[in-house]
Coordinates of C-alpha atoms in Angstrom, one line a residue:
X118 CA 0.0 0.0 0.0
X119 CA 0.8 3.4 -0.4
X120 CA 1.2 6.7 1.3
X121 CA -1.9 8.7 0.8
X122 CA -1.4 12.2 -1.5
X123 CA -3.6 14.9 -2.1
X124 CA -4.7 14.5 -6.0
X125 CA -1.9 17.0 -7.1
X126 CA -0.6 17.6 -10.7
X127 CA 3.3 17.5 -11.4
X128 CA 4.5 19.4 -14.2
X129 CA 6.2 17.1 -17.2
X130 CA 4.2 14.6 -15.9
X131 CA 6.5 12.7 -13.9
X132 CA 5.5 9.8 -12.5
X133 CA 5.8 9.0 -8.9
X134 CA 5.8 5.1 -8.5
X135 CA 3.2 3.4 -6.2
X136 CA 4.5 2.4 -3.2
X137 CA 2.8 -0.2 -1.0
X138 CA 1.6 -0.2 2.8
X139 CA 3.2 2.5 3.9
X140 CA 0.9 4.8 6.2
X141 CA 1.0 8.9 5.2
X142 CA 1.5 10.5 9.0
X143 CA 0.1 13.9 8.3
X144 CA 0.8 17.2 9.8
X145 CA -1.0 17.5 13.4
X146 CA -4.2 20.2 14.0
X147 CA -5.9 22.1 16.4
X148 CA -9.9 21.3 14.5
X149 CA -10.9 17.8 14.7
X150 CA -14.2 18.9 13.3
X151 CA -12.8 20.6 10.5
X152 CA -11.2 17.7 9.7
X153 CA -14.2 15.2 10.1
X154 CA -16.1 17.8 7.7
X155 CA -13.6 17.3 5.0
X156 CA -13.8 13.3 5.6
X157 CA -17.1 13.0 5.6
X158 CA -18.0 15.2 2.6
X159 CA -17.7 15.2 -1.0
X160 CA -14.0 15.7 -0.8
X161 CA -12.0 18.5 -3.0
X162 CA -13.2 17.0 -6.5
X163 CA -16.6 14.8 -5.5
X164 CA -14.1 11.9 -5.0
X165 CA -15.6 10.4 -1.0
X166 CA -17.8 7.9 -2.3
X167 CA -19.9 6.9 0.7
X168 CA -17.8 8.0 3.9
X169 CA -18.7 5.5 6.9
X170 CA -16.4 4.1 9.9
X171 CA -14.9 1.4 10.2
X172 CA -13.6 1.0 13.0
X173 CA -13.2 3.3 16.5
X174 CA -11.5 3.4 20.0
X175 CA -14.8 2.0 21.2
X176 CA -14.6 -1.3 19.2
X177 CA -17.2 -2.2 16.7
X178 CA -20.4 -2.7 18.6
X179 CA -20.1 1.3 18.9
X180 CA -19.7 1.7 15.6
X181 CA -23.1 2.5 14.6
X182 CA -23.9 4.7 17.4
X183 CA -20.9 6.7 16.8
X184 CA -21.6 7.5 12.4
X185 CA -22.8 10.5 12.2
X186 CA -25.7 11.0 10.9
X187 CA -27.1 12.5 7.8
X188 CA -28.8 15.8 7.8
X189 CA -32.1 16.6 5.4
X190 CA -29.4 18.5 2.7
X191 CA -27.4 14.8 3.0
X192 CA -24.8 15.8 4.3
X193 CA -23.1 14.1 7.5
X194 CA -23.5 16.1 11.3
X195 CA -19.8 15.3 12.7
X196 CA -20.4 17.7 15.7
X197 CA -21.1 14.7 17.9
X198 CA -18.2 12.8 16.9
X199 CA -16.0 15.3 16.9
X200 CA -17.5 16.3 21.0
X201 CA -16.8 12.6 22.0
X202 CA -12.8 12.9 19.9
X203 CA -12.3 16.0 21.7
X204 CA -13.8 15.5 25.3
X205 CA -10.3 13.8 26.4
X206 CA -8.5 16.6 25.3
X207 CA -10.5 19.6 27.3
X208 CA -10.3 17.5 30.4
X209 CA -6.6 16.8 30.0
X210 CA -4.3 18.0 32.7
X211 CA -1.4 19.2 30.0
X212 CA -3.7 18.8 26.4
X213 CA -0.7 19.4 23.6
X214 CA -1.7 22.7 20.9
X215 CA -1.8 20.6 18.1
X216 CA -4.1 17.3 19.4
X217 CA -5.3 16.0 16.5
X218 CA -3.0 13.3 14.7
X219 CA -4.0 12.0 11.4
X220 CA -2.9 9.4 9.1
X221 CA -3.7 8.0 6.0
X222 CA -3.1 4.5 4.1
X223 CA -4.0 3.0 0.3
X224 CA -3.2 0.0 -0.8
X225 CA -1.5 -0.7 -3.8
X226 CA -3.2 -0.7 -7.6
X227 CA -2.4 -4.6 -7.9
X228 CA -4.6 -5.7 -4.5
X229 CA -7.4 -7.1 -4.1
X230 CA -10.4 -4.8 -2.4
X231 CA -10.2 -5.4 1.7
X232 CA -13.3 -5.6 3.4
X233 CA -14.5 -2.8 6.3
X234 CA -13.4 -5.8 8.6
X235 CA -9.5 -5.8 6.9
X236 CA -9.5 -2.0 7.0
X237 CA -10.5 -2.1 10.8
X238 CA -7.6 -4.4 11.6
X239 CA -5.2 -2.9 9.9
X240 CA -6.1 0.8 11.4
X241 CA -6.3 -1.0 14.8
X242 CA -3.0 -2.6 14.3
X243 CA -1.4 0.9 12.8
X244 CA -2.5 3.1 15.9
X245 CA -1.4 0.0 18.2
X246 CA 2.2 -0.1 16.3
X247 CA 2.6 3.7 17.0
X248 CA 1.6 3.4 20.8
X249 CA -1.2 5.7 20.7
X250 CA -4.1 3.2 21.6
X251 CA -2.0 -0.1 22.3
X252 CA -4.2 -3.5 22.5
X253 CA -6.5 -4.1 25.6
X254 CA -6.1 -0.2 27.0
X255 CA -9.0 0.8 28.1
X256 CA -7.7 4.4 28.7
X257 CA -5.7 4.5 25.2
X258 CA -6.4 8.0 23.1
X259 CA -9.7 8.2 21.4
X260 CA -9.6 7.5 17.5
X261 CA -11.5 6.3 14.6
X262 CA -10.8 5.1 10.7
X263 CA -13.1 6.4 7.8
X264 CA -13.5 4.5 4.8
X265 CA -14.3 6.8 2.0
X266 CA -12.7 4.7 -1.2
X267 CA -12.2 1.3 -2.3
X268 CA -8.6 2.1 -1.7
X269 CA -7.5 3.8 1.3
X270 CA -8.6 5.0 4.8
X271 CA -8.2 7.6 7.2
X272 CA -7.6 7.4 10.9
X273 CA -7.8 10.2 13.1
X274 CA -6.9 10.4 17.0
X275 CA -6.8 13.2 19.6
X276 CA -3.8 12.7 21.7
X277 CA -4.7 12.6 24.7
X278 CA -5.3 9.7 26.8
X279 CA -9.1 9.2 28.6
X280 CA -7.2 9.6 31.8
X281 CA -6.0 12.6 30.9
X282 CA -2.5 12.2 30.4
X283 CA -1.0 13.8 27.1
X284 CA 0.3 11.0 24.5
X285 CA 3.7 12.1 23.1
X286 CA 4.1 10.3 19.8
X287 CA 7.7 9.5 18.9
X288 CA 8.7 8.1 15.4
X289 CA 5.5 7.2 14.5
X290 CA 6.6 7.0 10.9
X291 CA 9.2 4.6 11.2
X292 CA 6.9 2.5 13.8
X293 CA 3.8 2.7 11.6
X294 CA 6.0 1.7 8.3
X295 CA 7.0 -1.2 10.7
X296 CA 3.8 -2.6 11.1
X297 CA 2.8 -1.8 7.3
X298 CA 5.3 -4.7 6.2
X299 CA 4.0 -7.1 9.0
X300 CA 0.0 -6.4 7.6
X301 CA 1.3 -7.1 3.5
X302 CA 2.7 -10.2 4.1
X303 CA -0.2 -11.0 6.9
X304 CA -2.6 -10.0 3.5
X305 CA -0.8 -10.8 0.7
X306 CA -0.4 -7.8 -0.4
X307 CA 2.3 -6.0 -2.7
X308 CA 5.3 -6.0 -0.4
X309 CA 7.7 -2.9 -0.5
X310 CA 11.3 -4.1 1.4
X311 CA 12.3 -2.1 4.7
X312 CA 13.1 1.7 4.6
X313 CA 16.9 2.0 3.0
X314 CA 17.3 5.3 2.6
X315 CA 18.1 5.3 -1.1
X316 CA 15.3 7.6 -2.4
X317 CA 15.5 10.9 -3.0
X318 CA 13.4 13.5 -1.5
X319 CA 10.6 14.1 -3.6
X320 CA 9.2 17.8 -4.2
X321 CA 6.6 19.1 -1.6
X322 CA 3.1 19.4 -3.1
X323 CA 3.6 23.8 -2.2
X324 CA 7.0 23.3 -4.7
X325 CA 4.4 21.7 -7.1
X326 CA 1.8 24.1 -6.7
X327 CA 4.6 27.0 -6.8
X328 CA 6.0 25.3 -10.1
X329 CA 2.2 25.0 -11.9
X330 CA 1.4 28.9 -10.7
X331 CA 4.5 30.0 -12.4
X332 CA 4.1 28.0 -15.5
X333 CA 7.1 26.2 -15.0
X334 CA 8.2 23.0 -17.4
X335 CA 10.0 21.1 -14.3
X336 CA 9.7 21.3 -10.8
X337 CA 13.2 23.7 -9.8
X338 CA 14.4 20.5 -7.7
X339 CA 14.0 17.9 -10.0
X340 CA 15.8 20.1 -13.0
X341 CA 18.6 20.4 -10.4
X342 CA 19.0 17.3 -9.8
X343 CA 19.4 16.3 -13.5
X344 CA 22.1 18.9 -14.1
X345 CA 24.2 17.9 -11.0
X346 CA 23.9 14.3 -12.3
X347 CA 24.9 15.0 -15.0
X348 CA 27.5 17.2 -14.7
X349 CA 29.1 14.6 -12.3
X350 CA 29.0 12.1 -14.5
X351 CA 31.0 14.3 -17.0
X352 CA 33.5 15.8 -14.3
X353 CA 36.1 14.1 -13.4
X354 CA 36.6 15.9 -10.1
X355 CA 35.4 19.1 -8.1
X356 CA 36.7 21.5 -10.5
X357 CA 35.2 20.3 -13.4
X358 CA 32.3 19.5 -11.7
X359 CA 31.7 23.1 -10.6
X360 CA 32.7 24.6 -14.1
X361 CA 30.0 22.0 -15.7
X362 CA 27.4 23.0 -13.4
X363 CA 28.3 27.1 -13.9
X364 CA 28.5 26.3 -17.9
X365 CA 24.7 24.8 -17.8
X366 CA 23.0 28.0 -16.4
X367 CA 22.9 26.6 -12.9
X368 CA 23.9 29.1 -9.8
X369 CA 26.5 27.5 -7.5
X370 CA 27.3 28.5 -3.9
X371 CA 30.4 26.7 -2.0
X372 CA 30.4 26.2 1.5
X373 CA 34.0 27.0 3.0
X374 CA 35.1 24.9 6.2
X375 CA 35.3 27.3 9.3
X376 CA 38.5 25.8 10.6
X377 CA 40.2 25.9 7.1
X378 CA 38.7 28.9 5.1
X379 CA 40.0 27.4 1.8
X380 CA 38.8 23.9 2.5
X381 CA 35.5 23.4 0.4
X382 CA 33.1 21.0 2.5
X383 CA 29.8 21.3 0.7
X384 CA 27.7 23.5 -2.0
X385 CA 24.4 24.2 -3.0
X386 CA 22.6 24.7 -6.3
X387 CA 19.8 27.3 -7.5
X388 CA 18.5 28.3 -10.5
X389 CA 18.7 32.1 -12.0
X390 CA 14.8 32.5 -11.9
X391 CA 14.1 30.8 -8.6
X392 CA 13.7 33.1 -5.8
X393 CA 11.3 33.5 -2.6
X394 CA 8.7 35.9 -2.0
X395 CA 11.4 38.1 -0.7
X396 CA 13.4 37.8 -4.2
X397 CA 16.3 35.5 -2.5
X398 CA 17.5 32.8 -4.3
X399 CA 16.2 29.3 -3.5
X400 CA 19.6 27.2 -3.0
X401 CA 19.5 23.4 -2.7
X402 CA 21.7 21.3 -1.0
X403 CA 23.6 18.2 -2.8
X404 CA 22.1 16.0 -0.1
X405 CA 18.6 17.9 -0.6
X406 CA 18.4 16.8 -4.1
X407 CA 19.0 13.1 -3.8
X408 CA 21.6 11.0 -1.0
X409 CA 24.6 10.7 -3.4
X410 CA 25.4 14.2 -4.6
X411 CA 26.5 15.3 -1.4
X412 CA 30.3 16.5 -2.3
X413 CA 32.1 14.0 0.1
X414 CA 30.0 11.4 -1.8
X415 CA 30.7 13.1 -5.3
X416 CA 34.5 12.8 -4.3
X417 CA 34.5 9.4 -3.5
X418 CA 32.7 8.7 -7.3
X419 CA 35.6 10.8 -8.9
X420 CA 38.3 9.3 -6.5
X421 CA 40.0 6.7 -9.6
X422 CA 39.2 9.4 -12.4
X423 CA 42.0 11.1 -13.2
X424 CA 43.1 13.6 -16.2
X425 CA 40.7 14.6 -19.3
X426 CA 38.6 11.8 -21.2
X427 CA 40.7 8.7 -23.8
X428 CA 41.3 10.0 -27.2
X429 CA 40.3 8.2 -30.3
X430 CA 43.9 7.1 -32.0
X431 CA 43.3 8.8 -34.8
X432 CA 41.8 11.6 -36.6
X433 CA 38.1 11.0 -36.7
X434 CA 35.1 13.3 -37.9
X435 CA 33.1 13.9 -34.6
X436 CA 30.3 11.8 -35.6
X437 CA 32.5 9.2 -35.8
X438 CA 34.4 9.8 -32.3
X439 CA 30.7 9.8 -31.1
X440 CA 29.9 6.3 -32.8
X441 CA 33.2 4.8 -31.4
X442 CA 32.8 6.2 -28.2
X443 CA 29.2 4.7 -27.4
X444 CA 31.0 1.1 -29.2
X445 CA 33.3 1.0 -26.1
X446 CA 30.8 1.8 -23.7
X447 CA 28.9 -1.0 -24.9
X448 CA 31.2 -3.5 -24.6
X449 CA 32.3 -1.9 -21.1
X450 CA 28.7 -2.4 -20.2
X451 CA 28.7 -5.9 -21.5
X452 CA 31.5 -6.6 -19.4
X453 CA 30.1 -4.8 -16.2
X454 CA 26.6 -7.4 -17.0
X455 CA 28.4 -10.4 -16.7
X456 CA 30.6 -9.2 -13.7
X457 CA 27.1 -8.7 -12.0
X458 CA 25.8 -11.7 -12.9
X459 CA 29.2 -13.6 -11.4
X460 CA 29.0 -11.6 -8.3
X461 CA 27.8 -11.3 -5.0
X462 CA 27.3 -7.9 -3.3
X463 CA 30.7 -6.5 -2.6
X464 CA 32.5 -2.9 -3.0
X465 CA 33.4 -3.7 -6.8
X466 CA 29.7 -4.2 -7.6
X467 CA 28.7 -1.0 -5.6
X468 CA 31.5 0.4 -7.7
X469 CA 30.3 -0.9 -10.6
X470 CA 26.6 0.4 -10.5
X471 CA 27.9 3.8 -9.5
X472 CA 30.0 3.7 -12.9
X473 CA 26.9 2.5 -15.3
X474 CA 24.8 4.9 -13.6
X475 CA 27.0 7.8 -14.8
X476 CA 27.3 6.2 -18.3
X477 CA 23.8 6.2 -18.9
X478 CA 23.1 9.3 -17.6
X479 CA 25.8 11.1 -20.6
X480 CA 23.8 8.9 -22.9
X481 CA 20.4 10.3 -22.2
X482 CA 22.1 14.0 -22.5
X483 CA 23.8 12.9 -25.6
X484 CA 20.5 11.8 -26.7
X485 CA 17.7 13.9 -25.4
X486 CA 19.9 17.0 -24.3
X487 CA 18.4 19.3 -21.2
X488 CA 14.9 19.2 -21.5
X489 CA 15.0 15.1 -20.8
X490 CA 12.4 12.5 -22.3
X491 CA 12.0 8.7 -21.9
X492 CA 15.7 7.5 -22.0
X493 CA 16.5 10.5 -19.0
X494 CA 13.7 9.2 -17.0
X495 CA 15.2 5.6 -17.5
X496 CA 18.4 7.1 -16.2
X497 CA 16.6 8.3 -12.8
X498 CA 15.0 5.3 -12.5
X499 CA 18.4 3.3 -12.9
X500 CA 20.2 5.7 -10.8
X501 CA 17.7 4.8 -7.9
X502 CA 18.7 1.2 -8.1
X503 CA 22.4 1.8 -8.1
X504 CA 22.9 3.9 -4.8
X505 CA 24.3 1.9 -1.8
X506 CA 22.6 2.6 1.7
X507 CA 25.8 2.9 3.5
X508 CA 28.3 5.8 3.4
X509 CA 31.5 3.2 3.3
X510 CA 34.1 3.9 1.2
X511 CA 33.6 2.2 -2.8
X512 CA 36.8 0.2 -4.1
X513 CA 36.9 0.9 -7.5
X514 CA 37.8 -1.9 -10.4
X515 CA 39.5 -1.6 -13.7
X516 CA 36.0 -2.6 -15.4
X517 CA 33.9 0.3 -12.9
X518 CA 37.5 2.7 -13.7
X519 CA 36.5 2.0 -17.7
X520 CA 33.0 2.5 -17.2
X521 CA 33.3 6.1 -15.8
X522 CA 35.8 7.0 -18.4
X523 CA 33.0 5.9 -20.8
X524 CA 30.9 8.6 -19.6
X525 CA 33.5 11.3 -19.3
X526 CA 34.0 10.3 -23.1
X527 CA 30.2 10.2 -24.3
X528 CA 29.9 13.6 -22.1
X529 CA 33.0 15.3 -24.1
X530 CA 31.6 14.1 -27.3
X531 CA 28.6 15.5 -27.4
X532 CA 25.0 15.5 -28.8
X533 CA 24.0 12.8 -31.6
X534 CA 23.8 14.2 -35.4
X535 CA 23.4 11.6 -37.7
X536 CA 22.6 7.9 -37.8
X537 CA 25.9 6.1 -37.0
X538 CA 26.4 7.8 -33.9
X539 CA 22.6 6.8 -33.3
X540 CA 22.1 3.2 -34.1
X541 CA 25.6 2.6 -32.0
X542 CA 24.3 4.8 -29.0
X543 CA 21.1 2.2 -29.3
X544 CA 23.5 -0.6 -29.0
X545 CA 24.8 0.8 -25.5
X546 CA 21.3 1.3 -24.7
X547 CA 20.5 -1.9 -24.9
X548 CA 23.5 -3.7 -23.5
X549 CA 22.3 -1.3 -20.0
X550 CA 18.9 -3.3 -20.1
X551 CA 20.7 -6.3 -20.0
X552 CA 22.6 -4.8 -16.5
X553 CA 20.0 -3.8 -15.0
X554 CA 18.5 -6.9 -15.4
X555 CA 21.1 -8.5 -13.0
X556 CA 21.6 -5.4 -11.3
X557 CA 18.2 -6.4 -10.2
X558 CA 19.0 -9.9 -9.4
X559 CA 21.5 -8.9 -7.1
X560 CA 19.2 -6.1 -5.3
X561 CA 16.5 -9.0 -4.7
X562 CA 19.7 -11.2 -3.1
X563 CA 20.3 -8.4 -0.8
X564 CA 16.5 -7.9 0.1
X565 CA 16.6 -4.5 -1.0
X566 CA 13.8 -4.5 -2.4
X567 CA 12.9 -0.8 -3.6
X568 CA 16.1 -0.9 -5.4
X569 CA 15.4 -4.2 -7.2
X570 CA 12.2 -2.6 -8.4
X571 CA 13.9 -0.2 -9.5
X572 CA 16.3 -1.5 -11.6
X573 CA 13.6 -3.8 -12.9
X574 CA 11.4 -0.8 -14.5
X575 CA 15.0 0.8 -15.4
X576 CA 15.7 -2.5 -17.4
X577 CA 11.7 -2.3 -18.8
X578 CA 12.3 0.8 -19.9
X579 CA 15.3 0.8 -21.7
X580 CA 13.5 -2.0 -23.5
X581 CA 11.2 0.0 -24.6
X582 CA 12.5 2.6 -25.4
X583 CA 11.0 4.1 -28.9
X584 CA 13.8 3.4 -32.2
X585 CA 14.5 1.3 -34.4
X586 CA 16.1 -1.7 -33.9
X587 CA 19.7 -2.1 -34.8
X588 CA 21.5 -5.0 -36.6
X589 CA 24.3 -5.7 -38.9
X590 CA 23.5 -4.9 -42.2
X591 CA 20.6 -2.8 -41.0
X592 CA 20.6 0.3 -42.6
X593 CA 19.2 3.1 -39.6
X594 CA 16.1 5.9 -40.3
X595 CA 17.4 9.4 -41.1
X596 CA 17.7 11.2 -38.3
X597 CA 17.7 10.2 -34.2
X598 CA 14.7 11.9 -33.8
X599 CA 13.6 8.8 -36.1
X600 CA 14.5 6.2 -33.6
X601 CA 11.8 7.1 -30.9
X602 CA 9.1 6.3 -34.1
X603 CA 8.9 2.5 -33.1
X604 CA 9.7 0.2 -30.4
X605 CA 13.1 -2.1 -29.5
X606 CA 13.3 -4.3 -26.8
X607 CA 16.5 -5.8 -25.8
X608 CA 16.5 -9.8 -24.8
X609 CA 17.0 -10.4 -21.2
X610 CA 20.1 -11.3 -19.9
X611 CA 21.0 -12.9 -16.2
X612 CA 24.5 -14.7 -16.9
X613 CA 27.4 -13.7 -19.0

């Protein structure tokens, strides 16, 4: 199941990938009967389809007493329900300023429909998990789920206890996300793995709204964070890195060390015509935008990069360079598949997935330049897959060295022109659906189970990614805009 959002619209239409039972822990209130309106209504776009309870602090003999009932206009009276949910809270010896606590939980797409029954065990089970009403408490917080969708319901508590004490709720989240994996395998529902701290942070829906009021193409965070990928992948250290990011528009601000003022520890990123209602600059924070751009973790991908990008031997027209470039990177991919497929989780590996990351990020530029399309969104979705939880140092291989020299190469080279560069750029796509196919196998031996997901769409997308399929003899279409007119798929590949 997953987290509940408000029905908000992202520009470029970026898809945010279901998730499943993890319970949405919203902001707490002061108006439980504000809040009981909205749940029991028609909702913001007619969408509550017959709000009822399900379950309550009372247990379910009280349920029916406690629904509110409808007045002659049809809509539901909540000012009982909301007396009862309060009454705790204006006896209370120390009642908190924000009382009301509120969570939400949908299941995912693929389930089946629970029953009122299955929704009332799992909200019991949730609010249990967090310690706010723990099983066979008879002075436990006062709560209740509404059902008002097939799909998801809505709990709602007031935090403090019938004896009056105050209920101090501490990592709810974590404890609620807890239970959630105990309930989908309990169900058999879609199971998500444990929390790994991979993902990156998505935008807030007032970034969304503030990107749709300005007419923006992209969300300001999630542009950032495709130019500092990108321009790591291309650099080769700091320097570079910086220069890249400068070069592409982007603002950059260093953060200086305190003890040694010419010691760079950290930056942040912003974007020329981003500011606050004030007129400042919005800056974001490597470690804002996704885990792995932080600059100690940047350092530790450029660590075995040394120098500018391999030369071709001999003099080539640019095309060319291009075509020969993207032929190497293939076969450095190939390589890199089977070394996967060989392997068990080690440093190399992590490494290794680092390195393809970066190689198919300069292909999606080289491809699809800044504005993105369907071979950049494969990219984030690959470069989810290949981030490692942990903050330990990477050893770094000849074939994960090669790799990231692959992308420095494809970076320096530039944008496709004609249809040898193409059709051999298509070939490298391909050979990275084939590794993210046992990138995925290896995700799944580690448990980690976002990431195997991950790398499993990665590889389905690659596959399907719209050109022209290319083989020996085959002459290509006449431009690389062509190639997006039709549909290859790559065969799947687990061993060497």
């Amino acid at each position: 199941m997953r987290a509940l959002a408000g029905p908000t619209r992202r520009p470029r239409g970026r898809h945010r990938p279901a998730a499943a039972l993890i319970p949405a822990i919203h902001p707490r209130g002061k108006n439980v009967g504000g809040l009981l309106r909205y749940l029991f209504g028609p909702g913001k776009r007619e969408e509550h389809r017959d709000p009822h309870l399900v379950a309550a602090w009372s247990g379910p003999t009280q349920l029916q007493s406690l629904e509110p009932p409808r007045t002659p206009s049809g809509r539901h009276d909540i000012r009982e329900l909301a007396r009862l949910l309060e009454q705790p809270v204006r006896a209370g010896r120390n009642p908190p300023q924000k009382p009301v606590w509120h969570a939400s939980i949908r299941n995912h797409i693929t389930d089946r429909t629970l029953t009122d029954a299955q929704w009332a065990h799992i909200a019991a089970e949730i609010v249990a998990a967090v310690g706010i009403a723990p099983h066979g408490d008879p002075d436990a917080v006062r709560w209740i789920a509404i059902r008002h969708a097939d799909d998801h319901i809505h709990i709602v508590a007031t935090l403090v206890r019938q004896n009056g004490e105050t209920v101090w709720a501490w990592n709810e989240r974590l404890k609620a996300q807890a239970a959630a994996r105990d309930l989908e395998e309990r169900y058999g529902l879609y199971r998500v793995g444990p929390v790994d701290h991979t993902s990156h942070r998505r935008p807030s829906s007032a970034e969304q709204s503030k990107a749709e009021r300005q007419r923006r193409a992209e969300i300001p965070r999630d542009r950032l964070r495709r130019e500092v990928r990108a321009a790591a992948a291309a650099a080769v250290d700091e320097t570079d890195f910086f220069s890249g990011l400068r070069a592409a528009g982007v603002l950059v601000r260093l953060r200086h060390s305190t003890v040694t003022p010419d010691e760079v520890t950290g930056y942040a990123v912003g974007l020329p015509d981003h500011h606050t209602a004030a007129g400042d600059t919005v800056w974001y924070g490597g470690g804002r935008l996704a885990p792995d751009l932080t600059l100690p973790q940047l350092r530790r991908r450029w660590h075995p990069v040394r120098g500018t990008a391999p030369r071709t031997r001999r003099p080539e027209t640019r095309a060319r360079q291009r075509a020969n470039a993207f032929r190497r990177a293939a076969a450095a991919t190939r390589n890199a598949a089977g070394q996967f497929a060989r392997s068990e989780a080690n440093d190399d590996t992590s490494a290794l997935a680092y390195s393809a990351a970066d190689v198919l990020t300069s292909t999606a530029r080289a491809f699809e330049g800044r504005r993105g399309g369907p071979l950049t969104e494969a990219a984030d979705t690959f470069d989810r897959a290949a981030r490692e939880a942990s903050r330990r140092r990477r050893g770094f291989s000849r074939p994960a060295i090669e790799l990231r020299a692959m992308s420095r190469l494809i970076a320096v080279v530039g944008r496709l022109t004609d249809d040898h560069d193409t059709a051999a750029a298509l070939q490298l796509v391909l050979q990275m659906a084939m590794l993210a196919d046992n990138l995925a196998d290896l995700r799944e031996s580690q448990q980690r189970f976002h990431q195997a997901r991950a790398a499993r769409l990665a590889a389905d997308q690659l596959r399907t990614i719209k050109g022209r399929p290319t083989t020996v003899g085959h002459q290509p279409a006449t431009s690389p805009a062509a190639y997006y007119s039709t549909t290859a798929r790559a065969p799947r590949a687990h061993t060497a």
